Amino acid sequence: MIFILTFKNVKWGTKNYFKVKKLYLSAFPKRERFPISGLLAMGLQKRVNFQAIYDQENFIGLIFWTYAKQIIYIGYLAVDPIWRGKGYGSEILNLMKRNHPGQEIVLDIEPVIKTAKNYSQRINRLLFYKHNGFKLTQDNLVDEGGRYSILSSDKHFKKRSLSQLLDHMSFNCYKYKIVKR
């Protein structure tokens, strides 16, 4: 399959906004979500991107990401249910890697816990990211929404770089800790 992906910035009240908002609210549990107004505000900064993803005219998904010289953090990535399983998630990650060579890409996911209600979903998500070259680090991100496993595209996760990036992204308002697993 040939993908022609474009990333369009999300702005309040636009067609992109309503599509992204609907997917965002359905793809992420409430406890894991920043208010969408917060994402829009953060997305106005340099180096912070809140974007709709299209393949030609088809809305495929959303991504919220920020970057610095050596690191990219993907806070949210979701593919619309009608396009899942068709390679779009992998293509989005590959495009990020191609467009930002040499930069570590970091993200976090729900930890794989056998007693979790969505255990199979968590396993599938971890396997998806591993298949796309990400590795579990020895660290977790802990915030008011819970505890999340940190994955990295690099062998040597740079904890300090991630902390600086999260602080910049959130205007120093995001309350979190990065702790050992």
CSV table of C-alpha atoms in Angstrom, one decimal:
chain,number,residue,atom,x,y,z
A,1,MET,CA,0.0,0.0,0.0
A,2,ILE,CA,1.3,3.5,-0.9
A,3,PHE,CA,0.7,6.1,1.8
A,4,ILE,CA,0.6,9.9,1.1
A,5,LEU,CA,0.4,11.2,4.6
A,6,THR,CA,0.0,14.9,5.5
A,7,PHE,CA,-0.1,16.4,9.0
A,8,LYS,CA,-2.3,19.4,9.4
A,9,ASN,CA,-2.3,21.6,12.6
A,10,VAL,CA,-5.4,21.4,14.7
A,11,LYS,CA,-7.1,24.8,15.4
A,12,TRP,CA,-10.3,25.3,17.4
A,13,GLY,CA,-13.5,25.2,15.4
A,14,THR,CA,-12.1,23.8,12.1
A,15,LYS,CA,-13.1,20.6,10.4
A,16,ASN,CA,-9.8,19.1,11.6
A,17,TYR,CA,-10.7,20.1,15.2
A,18,PHE,CA,-14.0,18.2,15.3
A,19,LYS,CA,-12.6,15.1,13.7
A,20,VAL,CA,-9.6,15.0,16.0
A,21,LYS,CA,-11.7,15.8,19.1
A,22,LYS,CA,-14.1,12.9,18.4
A,23,LEU,CA,-11.2,10.4,17.9
A,24,TYR,CA,-9.3,11.8,20.9
A,25,LEU,CA,-12.3,11.4,23.2
A,26,SER,CA,-13.0,7.9,22.1
A,27,ALA,CA,-9.4,6.6,21.8
A,28,PHE,CA,-8.1,7.7,25.3
A,29,PRO,CA,-9.6,7.1,28.7
A,30,LYS,CA,-10.6,10.3,30.5
A,31,ARG,CA,-7.9,9.8,33.2
A,32,GLU,CA,-5.2,9.8,30.5
A,33,ARG,CA,-6.4,12.9,28.6
A,34,PHE,CA,-5.2,16.4,28.9
A,35,PRO,CA,-8.1,18.8,28.3
A,36,ILE,CA,-8.4,19.4,24.6
A,37,SER,CA,-8.2,23.1,25.2
A,38,GLY,CA,-4.8,22.5,26.8
A,39,LEU,CA,-3.5,20.5,23.8
A,40,LEU,CA,-4.6,23.4,21.6
A,41,ALA,CA,-2.9,25.9,23.8
A,42,MET,CA,0.3,23.9,24.0
A,43,GLY,CA,0.2,23.4,20.2
A,44,LEU,CA,0.6,27.1,19.7
A,45,GLN,CA,4.2,26.9,21.0
A,46,LYS,CA,7.2,26.4,18.9
A,47,ARG,CA,8.2,22.8,18.8
A,48,VAL,CA,4.8,21.5,20.0
A,49,ASN,CA,2.4,20.0,17.4
A,50,PHE,CA,-1.2,18.9,17.7
A,51,GLN,CA,-2.1,17.5,14.3
A,52,ALA,CA,-4.6,15.7,12.2
A,53,ILE,CA,-3.2,13.1,9.9
A,54,TYR,CA,-4.6,12.6,6.4
A,55,ASP,CA,-3.9,10.2,3.6
A,56,GLN,CA,-4.9,12.3,0.6
A,57,GLU,CA,-8.4,13.5,1.6
A,58,ASN,CA,-9.1,10.7,4.2
A,59,PHE,CA,-8.8,11.5,7.9
A,60,ILE,CA,-6.6,8.8,9.3
A,61,GLY,CA,-5.8,9.9,12.9
A,62,LEU,CA,-4.1,12.3,15.3
A,63,ILE,CA,-0.8,13.0,16.8
A,64,PHE,CA,0.3,15.3,19.6
A,65,TRP,CA,4.1,15.6,19.8
A,66,THR,CA,6.9,17.8,20.8
A,67,TYR,CA,10.6,17.9,20.1
A,68,ALA,CA,14.0,19.3,21.0
A,69,LYS,CA,17.4,18.9,19.4
A,70,GLN,CA,17.9,15.2,20.3
A,71,ILE,CA,14.5,13.9,21.4
A,72,ILE,CA,10.9,13.7,20.2
A,73,TYR,CA,8.0,12.9,22.6
A,74,ILE,CA,4.8,11.5,21.2
A,75,GLY,CA,2.1,12.2,23.8
A,76,TYR,CA,-0.9,10.9,21.8
A,77,LEU,CA,-1.1,8.9,18.7
A,78,ALA,CA,-4.4,7.4,17.5
A,79,VAL,CA,-5.6,6.0,14.2
A,80,ASP,CA,-9.3,6.2,13.4
A,81,PRO,CA,-10.9,2.7,13.9
A,82,ILE,CA,-11.9,2.4,10.2
A,83,TRP,CA,-8.2,2.7,9.2
A,84,ARG,CA,-6.7,0.5,12.0
A,85,GLY,CA,-4.8,-2.6,11.0
A,86,LYS,CA,-3.9,-1.2,7.6
A,87,GLY,CA,-0.4,-0.1,8.4
A,88,TYR,CA,-1.1,3.5,9.1
A,89,GLY,CA,0.3,3.5,12.7
A,90,SER,CA,3.5,2.0,11.5
A,91,GLU,CA,3.8,4.4,8.6
A,92,ILE,CA,3.2,7.4,10.9
A,93,LEU,CA,6.1,6.2,13.2
A,94,ASN,CA,8.3,5.5,10.2
A,95,LEU,CA,7.6,8.9,8.8
A,96,MET,CA,8.6,10.5,12.1
A,97,LYS,CA,11.8,8.5,12.1
A,98,ARG,CA,12.6,9.5,8.5
A,99,ASN,CA,11.9,13.1,9.0
A,100,HIS,CA,13.9,13.3,12.3
A,101,PRO,CA,16.9,11.1,11.7
A,102,GLY,CA,19.2,10.6,14.8
A,103,GLN,CA,16.6,11.8,17.2
A,104,GLU,CA,15.3,9.6,20.0
A,105,ILE,CA,11.6,9.1,19.9
A,106,VAL,CA,9.9,8.5,23.3
A,107,LEU,CA,6.4,7.7,24.2
A,108,ASP,CA,4.5,6.1,27.0
A,109,ILE,CA,1.8,3.4,27.2
A,110,GLU,CA,-0.2,1.7,29.9
A,111,PRO,CA,1.9,-1.0,31.6
A,112,VAL,CA,1.2,-4.6,30.8
A,113,ILE,CA,-0.5,-5.9,33.9
A,114,LYS,CA,-2.2,-9.3,33.7
A,115,THR,CA,-5.1,-8.2,36.0
A,116,ALA,CA,-5.9,-5.1,33.9
A,117,LYS,CA,-9.4,-5.2,32.3
A,118,ASN,CA,-7.8,-4.3,28.9
A,119,TYR,CA,-4.8,-6.7,29.3
A,120,SER,CA,-5.0,-7.9,25.6
A,121,GLN,CA,-5.2,-4.4,24.3
A,122,ARG,CA,-2.1,-3.5,26.4
A,123,ILE,CA,-0.2,-6.5,25.1
A,124,ASN,CA,-1.1,-5.6,21.5
A,125,ARG,CA,0.0,-2.0,21.9
A,126,LEU,CA,3.3,-3.1,23.4
A,127,LEU,CA,3.9,-5.6,20.6
A,128,PHE,CA,3.0,-2.9,18.0
A,129,TYR,CA,5.6,-0.5,19.3
A,130,LYS,CA,8.2,-3.3,19.7
A,131,HIS,CA,7.5,-4.3,16.1
A,132,ASN,CA,8.2,-0.7,15.1
A,133,GLY,CA,11.6,-0.6,16.8
A,134,PHE,CA,10.7,0.7,20.3
A,135,LYS,CA,12.1,-0.8,23.5
A,136,LEU,CA,10.8,-0.7,27.0
A,137,THR,CA,13.1,1.5,29.2
A,138,GLN,CA,13.7,0.9,32.9
A,139,ASP,CA,11.6,3.9,33.7
A,140,ASN,CA,7.9,4.8,34.2
A,141,LEU,CA,6.1,8.1,33.8
A,142,VAL,CA,3.8,8.7,36.8
A,143,ASP,CA,1.2,11.4,36.8
A,144,GLU,CA,-2.3,11.9,38.2
A,145,GLY,CA,-3.7,9.6,35.5
A,146,GLY,CA,-1.6,6.7,36.5
A,147,ARG,CA,1.7,4.9,35.9
A,148,TYR,CA,2.9,4.4,32.3
A,149,SER,CA,5.8,2.4,30.8
A,150,ILE,CA,8.2,4.5,28.8
A,151,LEU,CA,9.4,3.3,25.4
A,152,SER,CA,12.2,4.6,23.3
A,153,SER,CA,13.5,4.2,19.8
A,154,ASP,CA,17.1,4.6,21.2
A,155,LYS,CA,19.1,2.1,23.3
A,156,HIS,CA,20.0,4.8,25.8
A,157,PHE,CA,16.9,6.6,27.1
A,158,LYS,CA,17.7,10.2,28.0
A,159,LYS,CA,15.5,10.8,31.1
A,160,ARG,CA,16.7,14.4,31.6
A,161,SER,CA,16.0,15.3,28.0
A,162,LEU,CA,12.4,14.0,28.3
A,163,SER,CA,11.9,15.9,31.6
A,164,GLN,CA,13.0,19.2,30.0
A,165,LEU,CA,10.8,18.5,27.0
A,166,LEU,CA,7.7,17.8,29.1
A,167,ASP,CA,8.3,20.9,31.1
A,168,HIS,CA,8.6,23.1,28.0
A,169,MET,CA,5.6,21.4,26.4
A,170,SER,CA,3.3,22.0,29.4
A,171,PHE,CA,4.5,25.5,30.4
A,172,ASN,CA,5.9,23.8,33.5
A,173,CYS,CA,2.4,22.9,34.6
A,174,TYR,CA,2.4,19.1,34.0
A,175,LYS,CA,2.8,17.3,37.3
A,176,TYR,CA,4.7,14.1,36.7
A,177,LYS,CA,7.6,12.0,37.9
A,178,ILE,CA,9.9,9.7,36.0
A,179,VAL,CA,10.7,6.7,38.2
A,180,LYS,CA,12.4,3.3,37.9
A,181,ARG,CA,10.1,0.4,37.1
